[in-house]
Amino acid sequence: DAKTTQPPSMDCAEGRAANLPCNHSTISGNEYVYWYRQIHSQGPQYIIHGLKNNETNEMASLIITEDRKSSTLILPHATLRDTAVYYCIVRAGTGKSTFGDGTTLTVKP
Amino acid sequence: GAVVSQHPSRVICKSGTSVKIECRSLDFQATTMFWYRQFPKKSLMLMATSNEGSKATYEQGVEKDKFLINHASLTLSTLTVTSAHPEDSSFYICSASVTDSLRSYNSPLHFGNGTRLTVT
């Protein structure tokens, strides 16, 4: 069973920040939070991951709450090409990952 | 960055035949690879965990004799759909993460681009 819950869909205006929430209230101490996105008919693309500190890379920022029960993926300046299904998963080590239903983000001009 | 190559990207086969899908880690070693299946407008469903040099671990409800997995080297896992039927038509995706001792604990999964299987 998936360990995360996400809203099924979100819209965002092009050029604005997209903030995608994820709840993972049963996360274990050794589990990392990973974010991926999937554009139609392609394999998922890794975006970012973190344990408890906020993280930033060239694609996005990840904000993890202090209790680690939820996180937010931030795309600072969304473009039309960011339209995709975004998945938040938790995973420890090299263990398997179970995907939930994800959030369909639609970036609108 | 780590690259996972999956082949073929599309395959059409006749009912009753078998189809082999390859998953390769191009620039890293992966002792473990994962196989997923995805139906239209649905999320990825984990089918099995492929372990180099040992038997694969299948998720509940996945027929191991139907979906044969072989992981003969640290860079190659194969999924064979045996005696395929139209209900096996789906999008199959493999993934792997770097498994060297220094980086493996929080190494992200890298996914292939998937294989679209159509059984007629």
PDB file of N, CA and C in Angstrom, chain A residues 30-32 34 36 38 41-46 49 87 89 91-102, chain B residues 32 34 36 38 42-44 46 49 59 91 93 97-99 104-114 116:
ATOM      1  N   ASN A  30      14.032   6.120   9.052  1.00  0.00           N
ATOM      2  CA  ASN A  30      15.073   5.889   8.056  1.00  0.00           C
ATOM      3  C   ASN A  30      14.583   6.053   6.622  1.00  0.00           C
ATOM      4  N   GLU A  31      13.368   6.504   6.457  1.00  0.00           N
ATOM      5  CA  GLU A  31      12.814   6.667   5.114  1.00  0.00           C
ATOM      6  C   GLU A  31      13.023   8.085   4.593  1.00  0.00           C
ATOM      7  N   TYR A  32      13.449   8.152   3.357  1.00  0.00           N
ATOM      8  CA  TYR A  32      13.600   9.419   2.672  1.00  0.00           C
ATOM      9  C   TYR A  32      12.318   9.730   1.909  1.00  0.00           C
ATOM     10  N   TYR A  34      11.008  11.064  -1.612  1.00  0.00           N
ATOM     11  CA  TYR A  34      11.439  11.246  -2.992  1.00  0.00           C
ATOM     12  C   TYR A  34      10.277  11.815  -3.810  1.00  0.00           C
ATOM     13  N   TYR A  36       9.069  12.342  -7.884  1.00  0.00           N
ATOM     14  CA  TYR A  36       9.274  12.034  -9.296  1.00  0.00           C
ATOM     15  C   TYR A  36       8.137  12.669 -10.083  1.00  0.00           C
ATOM     16  N   GLN A  38       6.054  12.230 -14.029  1.00  0.00           N
ATOM     17  CA  GLN A  38       5.895  11.409 -15.218  1.00  0.00           C
ATOM     18  C   GLN A  38       5.100  12.192 -16.257  1.00  0.00           C
ATOM     19  N   SER A  41       3.353   8.800 -21.219  1.00  0.00           N
ATOM     20  CA  SER A  41       4.002   7.739 -21.993  1.00  0.00           C
ATOM     21  C   SER A  41       5.522   7.723 -21.868  1.00  0.00           C
ATOM     22  N   GLN A  42       6.030   8.257 -20.761  1.00  0.00           N
ATOM     23  CA  GLN A  42       7.458   8.161 -20.484  1.00  0.00           C
ATOM     24  C   GLN A  42       7.657   7.549 -19.103  1.00  0.00           C
ATOM     25  N   GLY A  43       8.873   7.128 -18.821  1.00  0.00           N
ATOM     26  CA  GLY A  43       9.190   6.662 -17.484  1.00  0.00           C
ATOM     27  C   GLY A  43       9.282   7.833 -16.520  1.00  0.00           C
ATOM     28  N   PRO A  44       9.039   7.598 -15.243  1.00  0.00           N
ATOM     29  CA  PRO A  44       9.153   8.690 -14.261  1.00  0.00           C
ATOM     30  C   PRO A  44      10.555   9.291 -14.234  1.00  0.00           C
ATOM     31  N   GLN A  45      10.597  10.575 -13.956  1.00  0.00           N
ATOM     32  CA  GLN A  45      11.855  11.316 -13.875  1.00  0.00           C
ATOM     33  C   GLN A  45      12.091  11.724 -12.433  1.00  0.00           C
ATOM     34  N   TYR A  46      13.268  11.448 -11.933  1.00  0.00           N
ATOM     35  CA  TYR A  46      13.619  11.847 -10.576  1.00  0.00           C
ATOM     36  C   TYR A  46      13.717  13.372 -10.494  1.00  0.00           C
ATOM     37  N   HIS A  49      15.068  14.628  -3.518  1.00  0.00           N
ATOM     38  CA  HIS A  49      14.727  13.840  -2.340  1.00  0.00           C
ATOM     39  C   HIS A  49      15.371  14.456  -1.103  1.00  0.00           C
ATOM     40  N   TYR A  87       4.674  12.419  -8.391  1.00  0.00           N
ATOM     41  CA  TYR A  87       4.559  11.377  -7.380  1.00  0.00           C
ATOM     42  C   TYR A  87       5.509  11.649  -6.216  1.00  0.00           C
ATOM     43  N   ILE A  89       6.964   9.667  -2.937  1.00  0.00           N
ATOM     44  CA  ILE A  89       7.071   8.345  -2.330  1.00  0.00           C
ATOM     45  C   ILE A  89       8.071   8.397  -1.183  1.00  0.00           C
ATOM     46  N   ARG A  91      10.913   6.012   0.917  1.00  0.00           N
ATOM     47  CA  ARG A  91      11.728   4.823   0.645  1.00  0.00           C
ATOM     48  C   ARG A  91      12.936   4.814   1.554  1.00  0.00           C
ATOM     49  N   ALA A  92      13.239   3.631   2.046  1.00  0.00           N
ATOM     50  CA  ALA A  92      14.420   3.460   2.887  1.00  0.00           C
ATOM     51  C   ALA A  92      15.446   2.655   2.124  1.00  0.00           C
ATOM     52  N   GLY A  93      16.663   3.125   2.097  1.00  0.00           N
ATOM     53  CA  GLY A  93      17.754   2.391   1.486  1.00  0.00           C
ATOM     54  C   GLY A  93      17.469   2.022   0.055  1.00  0.00           C
ATOM     55  N   THR A  94      17.747   0.786  -0.286  1.00  0.00           N
ATOM     56  CA  THR A  94      17.516   0.319  -1.651  1.00  0.00           C
ATOM     57  C   THR A  94      16.230  -0.483  -1.744  1.00  0.00           C
ATOM     58  N   GLY A  95      15.342  -0.262  -0.801  1.00  0.00           N
ATOM     59  CA  GLY A  95      14.080  -0.999  -0.790  1.00  0.00           C
ATOM     60  C   GLY A  95      13.143  -0.596  -1.908  1.00  0.00           C
ATOM     61  N   LYS A  96      12.085  -1.362  -2.016  1.00  0.00           N
ATOM     62  CA  LYS A  96      11.114  -1.108  -3.085  1.00  0.00           C
ATOM     63  C   LYS A  96      10.318   0.150  -2.791  1.00  0.00           C
ATOM     64  N   SER A  97       9.753   0.695  -3.841  1.00  0.00           N
ATOM     65  CA  SER A  97       8.952   1.906  -3.739  1.00  0.00           C
ATOM     66  C   SER A  97       7.552   1.637  -4.248  1.00  0.00           C
ATOM     67  N   THR A  98       6.573   2.034  -3.483  1.00  0.00           N
ATOM     68  CA  THR A  98       5.177   1.896  -3.888  1.00  0.00           C
ATOM     69  C   THR A  98       4.641   3.262  -4.236  1.00  0.00           C
ATOM     70  N   PHE A  99       4.070   3.362  -5.426  1.00  0.00           N
ATOM     71  CA  PHE A  99       3.561   4.635  -5.900  1.00  0.00           C
ATOM     72  C   PHE A  99       2.080   4.786  -5.568  1.00  0.00           C
ATOM     73  N   GLY A 100       1.725   5.971  -5.090  1.00  0.00           N
ATOM     74  CA  GLY A 100       0.320   6.316  -4.949  1.00  0.00           C
ATOM     75  C   GLY A 100      -0.209   6.847  -6.269  1.00  0.00           C
ATOM     76  N   ASP A 101      -1.309   7.556  -6.198  1.00  0.00           N
ATOM     77  CA  ASP A 101      -1.953   8.044  -7.419  1.00  0.00           C
ATOM     78  C   ASP A 101      -1.342   9.331  -7.953  1.00  0.00           C
ATOM     79  N   GLY A 102      -0.551  10.019  -7.141  1.00  0.00           N
ATOM     80  CA  GLY A 102       0.111  11.225  -7.613  1.00  0.00           C
ATOM     81  C   GLY A 102      -0.822  12.405  -7.791  1.00  0.00           C
TER      82      GLY A 102
ATOM     83  N   THR B  32      19.904  -4.514  -7.589  1.00  0.00           N
ATOM     84  CA  THR B  32      18.444  -4.638  -7.510  1.00  0.00           C
ATOM     85  C   THR B  32      17.800  -3.746  -8.557  1.00  0.00           C
ATOM     86  N   PHE B  34      13.745  -2.965 -10.322  1.00  0.00           N
ATOM     87  CA  PHE B  34      12.328  -3.124 -10.054  1.00  0.00           C
ATOM     88  C   PHE B  34      11.547  -3.065 -11.365  1.00  0.00           C
ATOM     89  N   TYR B  36       7.735  -2.442 -12.994  1.00  0.00           N
ATOM     90  CA  TYR B  36       6.411  -1.900 -12.757  1.00  0.00           C
ATOM     91  C   TYR B  36       5.540  -2.103 -13.997  1.00  0.00           C
ATOM     92  N   GLN B  38       1.911  -0.331 -15.728  1.00  0.00           N
ATOM     93  CA  GLN B  38       1.043   0.830 -15.628  1.00  0.00           C
ATOM     94  C   GLN B  38      -0.057   0.752 -16.670  1.00  0.00           C
ATOM     95  N   LYS B  42      -3.526   5.349 -14.836  1.00  0.00           N
ATOM     96  CA  LYS B  42      -3.330   4.778 -13.513  1.00  0.00           C
ATOM     97  C   LYS B  42      -1.884   4.959 -13.064  1.00  0.00           C
ATOM     98  N   SER B  43      -1.665   4.708 -11.798  1.00  0.00           N
ATOM     99  CA  SER B  43      -0.316   4.841 -11.255  1.00  0.00           C
ATOM    100  C   SER B  43       0.518   3.600 -11.569  1.00  0.00           C
ATOM    101  N   LEU B  44       1.772   3.667 -11.238  1.00  0.00           N
ATOM    102  CA  LEU B  44       2.664   2.530 -11.432  1.00  0.00           C
ATOM    103  C   LEU B  44       2.368   1.471 -10.364  1.00  0.00           C
ATOM    104  N   LEU B  46       3.920  -1.903  -8.710  1.00  0.00           N
ATOM    105  CA  LEU B  46       5.126  -2.712  -8.596  1.00  0.00           C
ATOM    106  C   LEU B  46       4.788  -4.176  -8.836  1.00  0.00           C
ATOM    107  N   THR B  49      10.661  -7.405  -7.675  1.00  0.00           N
ATOM    108  CA  THR B  49      12.008  -6.911  -7.412  1.00  0.00           C
ATOM    109  C   THR B  49      12.982  -7.924  -7.988  1.00  0.00           C
ATOM    110  N   GLU B  59       5.432  -9.397  -6.215  1.00  0.00           N
ATOM    111  CA  GLU B  59       4.375  -8.830  -5.387  1.00  0.00           C
ATOM    112  C   GLU B  59       3.155  -9.761  -5.412  1.00  0.00           C
ATOM    113  N   PHE B  91       1.836  -0.865 -20.166  1.00  0.00           N
ATOM    114  CA  PHE B  91       3.102  -0.130 -20.206  1.00  0.00           C
ATOM    115  C   PHE B  91       3.966  -0.707 -19.086  1.00  0.00           C
ATOM    116  N   ILE B  93       7.575  -0.738 -17.040  1.00  0.00           N
ATOM    117  CA  ILE B  93       8.666   0.185 -16.729  1.00  0.00           C
ATOM    118  C   ILE B  93       9.622  -0.472 -15.740  1.00  0.00           C
ATOM    119  N   SER B  97      18.569   1.647  -8.925  1.00  0.00           N
ATOM    120  CA  SER B  97      19.304   2.693  -8.220  1.00  0.00           C
ATOM    121  C   SER B  97      20.743   2.237  -8.031  1.00  0.00           C
ATOM    122  N   VAL B  98      21.605   3.214  -7.887  1.00  0.00           N
ATOM    123  CA  VAL B  98      23.008   2.923  -7.680  1.00  0.00           C
ATOM    124  C   VAL B  98      23.154   2.156  -6.385  1.00  0.00           C
ATOM    125  N   THR B  99      23.914   1.074  -6.415  1.00  0.00           N
ATOM    126  CA  THR B  99      24.012   0.249  -5.212  1.00  0.00           C
ATOM    127  C   THR B  99      25.449   0.032  -4.763  1.00  0.00           C
ATOM    128  N   SER B 104      24.431   4.014  -1.823  1.00  0.00           N
ATOM    129  CA  SER B 104      23.197   3.281  -2.050  1.00  0.00           C
ATOM    130  C   SER B 104      22.082   3.651  -1.091  1.00  0.00           C
ATOM    131  N   TYR B 105      22.411   4.140   0.120  1.00  0.00           N
ATOM    132  CA  TYR B 105      21.327   4.251   1.085  1.00  0.00           C
ATOM    133  C   TYR B 105      20.271   5.246   0.670  1.00  0.00           C
ATOM    134  N   ASN B 106      20.676   6.357   0.105  1.00  0.00           N
ATOM    135  CA  ASN B 106      19.665   7.328  -0.299  1.00  0.00           C
ATOM    136  C   ASN B 106      19.779   7.643  -1.773  1.00  0.00           C
ATOM    137  N   SER B 107      20.069   6.642  -2.541  1.00  0.00           N
ATOM    138  CA  SER B 107      20.183   6.826  -3.980  1.00  0.00           C
ATOM    139  C   SER B 107      18.807   6.733  -4.630  1.00  0.00           C
ATOM    140  N   PRO B 108      18.440   7.717  -5.448  1.00  0.00           N
ATOM    141  CA  PRO B 108      17.106   7.675  -6.064  1.00  0.00           C
ATOM    142  C   PRO B 108      16.998   6.576  -7.110  1.00  0.00           C
ATOM    143  N   LEU B 109      15.773   6.191  -7.378  1.00  0.00           N
ATOM    144  CA  LEU B 109      15.512   5.284  -8.475  1.00  0.00           C
ATOM    145  C   LEU B 109      15.619   6.039  -9.790  1.00  0.00           C
ATOM    146  N   HIS B 110      16.168   5.368 -10.774  1.00  0.00           N
ATOM    147  CA  HIS B 110      16.208   5.906 -12.129  1.00  0.00           C
ATOM    148  C   HIS B 110      15.413   4.955 -13.003  1.00  0.00           C
ATOM    149  N   PHE B 111      14.561   5.524 -13.810  1.00  0.00           N
ATOM    150  CA  PHE B 111      13.612   4.730 -14.570  1.00  0.00           C
ATOM    151  C   PHE B 111      13.973   4.674 -16.047  1.00  0.00           C
ATOM    152  N   GLY B 112      13.654   3.532 -16.641  1.00  0.00           N
ATOM    153  CA  GLY B 112      13.697   3.448 -18.080  1.00  0.00           C
ATOM    154  C   GLY B 112      12.520   4.196 -18.671  1.00  0.00           C
ATOM    155  N   ASN B 113      12.505   4.311 -19.990  1.00  0.00           N
ATOM    156  CA  ASN B 113      11.425   5.029 -20.653  1.00  0.00           C
ATOM    157  C   ASN B 113      10.203   4.168 -20.939  1.00  0.00           C
ATOM    158  N   GLY B 114      10.250   2.936 -20.472  1.00  0.00           N
ATOM    159  CA  GLY B 114       9.070   2.097 -20.571  1.00  0.00           C
ATOM    160  C   GLY B 114       8.949   1.345 -21.882  1.00  0.00           C
ATOM    161  N   ARG B 116       5.854  -0.222 -24.288  1.00  0.00           N
ATOM    162  CA  ARG B 116       4.421  -0.331 -24.557  1.00  0.00           C
ATOM    163  C   ARG B 116       4.167  -1.666 -25.231  1.00  0.00           C
TER     164      ARG B 116
END
